[in-house]
Each structure stands twice: as C-alpha cells, then as structure tokens.
mmCIF file of C-alpha atoms in Angstrom:
data_model
loop_
_atom_site.group_PDB
_atom_site.id
_atom_site.type_symbol
_atom_site.label_atom_id
_atom_site.label_comp_id
_atom_site.label_asym_id
_atom_site.label_seq_id
_atom_site.Cartn_x
_atom_site.Cartn_y
_atom_site.Cartn_z
ATOM 1 C CA HIS A 19 11.192 -16.198 14.060
ATOM 2 C CA GLY A 20 7.436 -16.048 13.370
ATOM 3 C CA ALA A 21 5.123 -13.275 14.368
ATOM 4 C CA PRO A 22 5.493 -10.844 15.985
ATOM 5 C CA VAL A 23 8.628 -9.129 14.458
ATOM 6 C CA TYR A 24 8.990 -5.568 15.766
ATOM 7 C CA VAL A 25 10.016 -2.702 13.533
ATOM 8 C CA ARG A 26 11.327 0.546 14.978
ATOM 9 C CA HIS A 27 9.448 3.213 12.953
ATOM 10 C CA GLU A 28 7.784 2.674 9.713
ATOM 11 C CA ILE A 29 10.286 0.562 7.725
ATOM 12 C CA VAL A 30 9.550 2.802 4.670
ATOM 13 C CA HIS A 31 7.073 5.729 4.406
ATOM 14 C CA ASN A 32 4.548 3.610 2.383
ATOM 15 C CA ARG A 33 1.303 2.612 3.987
ATOM 16 C CA PHE A 34 0.737 -0.208 1.477
ATOM 17 C CA VAL A 35 3.985 -1.739 2.458
ATOM 18 C CA VAL A 36 3.557 -1.154 6.245
ATOM 19 C CA GLU A 37 -0.015 -2.544 6.242
ATOM 20 C CA GLY A 38 1.061 -5.580 4.344
ATOM 21 C CA LEU A 39 3.785 -6.229 6.841
ATOM 22 C CA GLU A 40 1.450 -5.666 9.712
ATOM 23 C CA ARG A 41 -0.905 -8.393 8.282
ATOM 24 C CA GLN A 42 2.018 -10.740 8.405
ATOM 25 C CA GLY A 43 2.717 -10.016 11.973
ATOM 26 C CA ALA A 44 4.973 -6.970 12.082
ATOM 27 C CA VAL A 45 4.465 -4.536 14.935
ATOM 28 C CA PHE A 46 5.655 -1.051 14.320
ATOM 29 C CA VAL A 47 6.814 0.919 17.298
ATOM 30 C CA GLU A 48 8.584 4.221 17.788
ATOM 31 C CA GLU A 49 11.104 3.293 20.496
ATOM 32 C CA LEU A 50 12.672 0.126 21.778
ATOM 33 C CA ASP A 51 11.028 0.599 25.206
ATOM 34 C CA GLU A 52 7.779 -0.347 23.561
ATOM 35 C CA ILE A 53 9.171 -3.846 22.781
ATOM 36 C CA PRO A 54 8.875 -6.622 25.559
ATOM 37 C CA ASP A 55 11.845 -8.740 26.455
ATOM 38 C CA ASP A 56 10.510 -11.827 24.976
ATOM 39 C CA GLY A 57 13.298 -12.674 22.451
ATOM 40 C CA GLN A 58 11.386 -11.474 19.383
ATOM 41 C CA PRO A 59 13.607 -9.605 16.769
ATOM 42 C CA VAL A 60 13.583 -5.964 15.886
ATOM 43 C CA VAL A 61 14.152 -4.414 12.650
ATOM 44 C CA PHE A 62 15.492 -0.792 12.283
ATOM 45 C CA SER A 63 13.856 1.140 9.525
ATOM 46 C CA ALA A 64 15.408 2.157 6.104
ATOM 47 C CA HIS A 65 15.746 5.705 7.410
ATOM 48 C CA GLY A 66 18.519 4.721 9.755
ATOM 49 C CA VAL A 67 18.849 5.231 13.475
ATOM 50 C CA PRO A 68 21.000 7.193 15.994
ATOM 51 C CA LYS A 69 23.977 5.171 17.328
ATOM 52 C CA VAL A 70 22.214 4.949 20.733
ATOM 53 C CA VAL A 71 19.506 2.669 19.402
ATOM 54 C CA PRO A 72 21.643 -0.413 18.417
ATOM 55 C CA ALA A 73 23.634 0.188 21.520
ATOM 56 C CA GLU A 74 20.391 -0.028 23.633
ATOM 57 C CA ALA A 75 19.358 -3.101 21.710
ATOM 58 C CA ALA A 76 22.708 -4.786 22.355
ATOM 59 C CA ARG A 77 22.456 -3.803 26.064
ATOM 60 C CA ARG A 78 18.971 -5.517 26.218
ATOM 61 C CA ASP A 79 20.427 -8.466 24.311
ATOM 62 C CA MET A 80 17.962 -7.985 21.497
ATOM 63 C CA THR A 81 18.214 -9.688 18.169
ATOM 64 C CA TYR A 82 18.126 -6.918 15.638
ATOM 65 C CA VAL A 83 18.419 -6.282 11.921
ATOM 66 C CA ASP A 84 19.519 -2.835 10.635
ATOM 67 C CA ALA A 85 17.658 -2.277 7.379
ATOM 68 C CA THR A 86 19.174 1.153 6.946
ATOM 69 C CA CYS A 87 19.271 2.055 3.173
ATOM 70 C CA PRO A 88 22.887 1.815 1.927
ATOM 71 C CA LEU A 89 22.534 5.372 0.487
ATOM 72 C CA VAL A 90 21.593 6.584 4.035
ATOM 73 C CA SER A 91 24.565 4.522 5.467
ATOM 74 C CA LYS A 92 26.753 6.461 2.994
ATOM 75 C CA VAL A 93 25.676 9.810 4.430
ATOM 76 C CA HIS A 94 26.330 8.395 7.994
ATOM 77 C CA ALA A 95 29.791 7.392 7.026
ATOM 78 C CA GLU A 96 30.434 10.793 5.412
ATOM 79 C CA ALA A 97 29.297 12.563 8.599
ATOM 80 C CA GLN A 98 31.545 10.400 10.721
ATOM 81 C CA ARG A 99 34.534 10.923 8.453
ATOM 82 C CA HIS A 100 34.031 14.740 8.612
ATOM 83 C CA GLU A 101 33.678 14.645 12.438
ATOM 84 C CA ARG A 102 36.991 12.642 12.716
ATOM 85 C CA ASN A 103 38.670 15.301 10.490
ATOM 86 C CA GLY A 104 37.506 18.052 12.846
ATOM 87 C CA MET A 105 34.922 19.474 10.554
ATOM 88 C CA HIS A 106 31.627 21.104 11.523
ATOM 89 C CA ILE A 107 28.886 19.478 9.362
ATOM 90 C CA LEU A 108 25.832 21.193 7.956
ATOM 91 C CA LEU A 109 23.043 18.703 7.349
ATOM 92 C CA ILE A 110 20.513 19.833 4.647
ATOM 93 C CA GLY A 111 17.212 18.086 5.658
ATOM 94 C CA HIS A 112 13.915 18.247 7.384
ATOM 95 C CA GLU A 113 13.789 18.699 11.162
ATOM 96 C CA GLY A 114 12.245 15.672 12.822
ATOM 97 C CA HIS A 115 12.372 13.414 9.883
ATOM 98 C CA PRO A 116 13.640 9.938 11.006
ATOM 99 C CA GLU A 117 16.540 10.052 8.586
ATOM 100 C CA VAL A 118 17.711 13.395 9.968
ATOM 101 C CA VAL A 119 17.401 12.187 13.494
ATOM 102 C CA GLY A 120 19.371 9.054 12.623
ATOM 103 C CA THR A 121 22.023 11.108 10.851
ATOM 104 C CA MET A 122 22.460 13.670 13.670
ATOM 105 C CA GLY A 123 22.705 10.795 16.014
ATOM 106 C CA GLN A 124 25.822 9.415 14.332
ATOM 107 C CA ILE A 125 28.130 12.064 15.699
ATOM 108 C CA GLY A 126 28.725 14.002 18.882
ATOM 109 C CA ALA A 127 26.369 16.793 20.043
ATOM 110 C CA GLY A 128 27.212 20.145 18.630
ATOM 111 C CA ALA A 129 29.202 18.822 15.604
ATOM 112 C CA MET A 130 26.240 19.242 13.205
ATOM 113 C CA THR A 131 23.846 21.955 12.340
ATOM 114 C CA LEU A 132 20.631 21.369 10.432
ATOM 115 C CA ILE A 133 19.849 23.669 7.556
ATOM 116 C CA GLU A 134 16.354 23.360 6.241
ATOM 117 C CA THR A 135 15.993 26.405 3.978
ATOM 118 C CA VAL A 136 17.862 29.053 1.938
ATOM 119 C CA ALA A 137 17.163 31.440 4.906
ATOM 120 C CA ASP A 138 18.834 29.051 7.279
ATOM 121 C CA ALA A 139 21.935 28.976 4.918
ATOM 122 C CA GLU A 140 22.054 32.749 4.852
ATOM 123 C CA ALA A 141 21.772 32.973 8.592
ATOM 124 C CA PHE A 142 24.326 30.279 9.611
ATOM 125 C CA ALA A 143 27.400 31.803 11.106
ATOM 126 C CA THR A 144 30.829 30.220 11.889
ATOM 127 C CA ASN A 145 34.119 31.486 13.222
ATOM 128 C CA ASP A 146 36.014 29.150 10.958
ATOM 129 C CA PRO A 147 34.536 28.609 7.504
ATOM 130 C CA SER A 148 37.428 26.296 6.581
ATOM 131 C CA THR A 149 36.186 23.611 8.847
ATOM 132 C CA LEU A 150 32.758 23.303 7.154
ATOM 133 C CA ALA A 151 31.338 20.261 5.221
ATOM 134 C CA TYR A 152 27.830 19.398 4.261
ATOM 135 C CA VAL A 153 25.759 16.289 3.723
ATOM 136 C CA THR A 154 22.052 15.970 2.814
ATOM 137 C CA GLN A 155 19.052 13.831 3.521
ATOM 138 C CA THR A 156 18.660 11.425 0.737
ATOM 139 C CA THR A 157 14.917 12.124 -0.004
ATOM 140 C CA LEU A 158 14.834 15.903 -0.533
ATOM 141 C CA SER A 159 13.579 18.042 -3.405
ATOM 142 C CA VAL A 160 16.468 18.325 -5.866
ATOM 143 C CA ASP A 161 15.650 21.816 -6.727
ATOM 144 C CA ASP A 162 15.373 23.138 -3.170
ATOM 145 C CA THR A 163 18.450 21.455 -2.169
ATOM 146 C CA LYS A 164 20.341 22.873 -5.150
ATOM 147 C CA ASP A 165 19.426 26.425 -4.014
ATOM 148 C CA ILE A 166 20.405 25.767 -0.491
ATOM 149 C CA VAL A 167 23.772 24.365 -1.587
ATOM 150 C CA ALA A 168 24.371 27.335 -3.905
ATOM 151 C CA THR A 169 23.764 29.703 -1.081
ATOM 152 C CA LEU A 170 26.219 27.857 1.183
ATOM 153 C CA ARG A 171 28.868 27.581 -1.651
ATOM 154 C CA ARG A 172 28.605 31.356 -2.266
ATOM 155 C CA ARG A 173 29.058 32.107 1.508
ATOM 156 C CA PHE A 174 31.592 29.349 2.187
ATOM 157 C CA PRO A 175 33.531 28.487 -0.841
ATOM 158 C CA GLN A 176 36.015 26.327 1.130
ATOM 159 C CA MET A 177 33.185 24.104 2.344
ATOM 160 C CA ALA A 178 33.775 20.278 1.803
ATOM 161 C CA GLU A 179 31.212 18.566 -0.364
ATOM 162 C CA PRO A 180 29.999 14.947 -0.780
ATOM 163 C CA ARG A 181 32.141 13.089 -3.340
ATOM 164 C CA LYS A 182 28.804 12.013 -4.895
ATOM 165 C CA ASP A 183 25.291 13.534 -4.617
ATOM 166 C CA ASP A 184 23.676 12.323 -1.465
ATOM 167 C CA ILE A 185 19.991 12.526 -2.765
ATOM 168 C CA CYS A 186 18.753 9.042 -3.763
ATOM 169 C CA TYR A 187 18.624 8.188 -7.322
ATOM 170 C CA ALA A 188 15.112 6.864 -6.944
ATOM 171 C CA THR A 189 14.061 10.262 -5.531
ATOM 172 C CA THR A 190 15.895 12.126 -8.289
ATOM 173 C CA ASN A 191 14.275 9.904 -10.969
ATOM 174 C CA ARG A 192 10.800 10.409 -9.630
ATOM 175 C CA GLN A 193 11.276 14.206 -9.489
ATOM 176 C CA GLU A 194 12.615 14.270 -13.208
ATOM 177 C CA ALA A 195 9.628 12.174 -14.185
ATOM 178 C CA VAL A 196 7.244 14.520 -12.474
ATOM 179 C CA LYS A 197 8.667 17.502 -14.192
ATOM 180 C CA ALA A 198 8.482 15.640 -17.615
ATOM 181 C CA ILE A 199 4.848 14.758 -17.100
ATOM 182 C CA ALA A 200 3.881 18.180 -15.789
ATOM 183 C CA GLU A 201 4.892 19.765 -19.161
ATOM 184 C CA HIS A 202 2.014 17.957 -20.786
ATOM 185 C CA ALA A 203 -0.610 17.698 -17.937
ATOM 186 C CA GLU A 204 -3.042 20.106 -16.308
ATOM 187 C CA LEU A 205 -2.882 18.169 -13.029
ATOM 188 C CA VAL A 206 -0.320 15.727 -11.607
ATOM 189 C CA LEU A 207 -1.392 13.485 -8.613
ATOM 190 C CA VAL A 208 1.470 12.377 -6.369
ATOM 191 C CA ILE A 209 0.392 9.065 -4.611
ATOM 192 C CA GLY A 210 2.511 8.924 -1.508
ATOM 193 C CA ALA A 211 2.723 9.296 2.285
ATOM 194 C CA ALA A 212 2.221 12.735 3.906
ATOM 195 C CA ASN A 213 5.226 12.050 6.083
ATOM 196 C CA SER A 214 7.508 11.083 3.265
ATOM 197 C CA SER A 215 9.989 13.794 2.227
ATOM 198 C CA ASN A 216 10.016 11.866 -1.127
ATOM 199 C CA SER A 217 6.441 12.599 -1.675
#
C-alpha cells in the first residue's frame, strides 16, 4: 500500500518498535475516527480490540489487518465460550489496558467483571457461584495473578478455569529470568515501556 499505514493503538508497547514503524510511514491513532477515508489500510494492535472496532472498519469499507496476538485471541475465544455457556466471567487484569478493553469488548455488557487485586477478589459477590469462570490478561505478574486466583478458588471452588494458563510464555519467561538474576544482583534494571503490563 505504501505510506501511510494507520495503526490503531501502539502495535506493541515498545517505543523502539513504534518509532521504527513511524519512520517507515506508520501513523498511530487511538480510534478509527482519526483515520481519513482515503483507502489506506489500518492495522489493529497485538493487544486486540473490542468487536465494535472491526465492525466499524467494515461499515466504513476500510481495509484492515487484525494483528491481535494469538494468545490474546485464545483468551477472547475462552470468554466467548463461557458467555455462550451462560457463565459470568471474571477477568483478571489492569483497568484501561488495551488488552483488557479488547477482551471486555468481546462479550455483552454485564457478562464480565474486572478483578485487579486480591481485595477485588475478596469483595466480589455473586448469587450463583456455580456459573463463574475466569480468564486473565496475558501480560500480568505471575505472582500477583497466582494470589488473586488462589483467593477466587478458595471463595468459589466450582469456578471454571482456563484449560491452559492465559499468561503469555514470553511474559512468564521474562519474570522467571528477573527472579534468577535478582538472586545475584544488587540492582535489576527493567528496560521497557511504562504503559506495558509486561514491564
């Protein structure tokens, strides 16, 4: 297509990657209404988008590429399956993070509750614990998530769980590496984006 190519949200939370793409003609926007109707394509970020975004792109007859990470798409599919089965879904994640916004936008309003902390897990109330399921954002702290899940399991032992851990293997590997390095270091520097849950 040639420049410009529009990208809805940072394709990944990595300034080096984003600035390199900008030099090649990528234009990063937050919403589709920032993109002119000139036939240029739009790419959806790796974090995933709510269902309304591709629907709006199709309505505007935009050419789009969905670059959602397959591990995020797996979480979307889990949430959709739970909704079809009449479950209420608890999403463990960070409010406002694009991945959380995208995951919550996969299902109907009111079918999912965001759980950010152990305190949220303790405070959540339901009339029917047999209809609960949980999924997680893919880039969370493994240790923090483990504590939240343990709280939910204790309170709601019938809760449906992911068949396989939702946290991304790259995220998990980095966190394990940091722990291993930290045992032998006085200081560990994490080079990453401030808006990255992974960082």
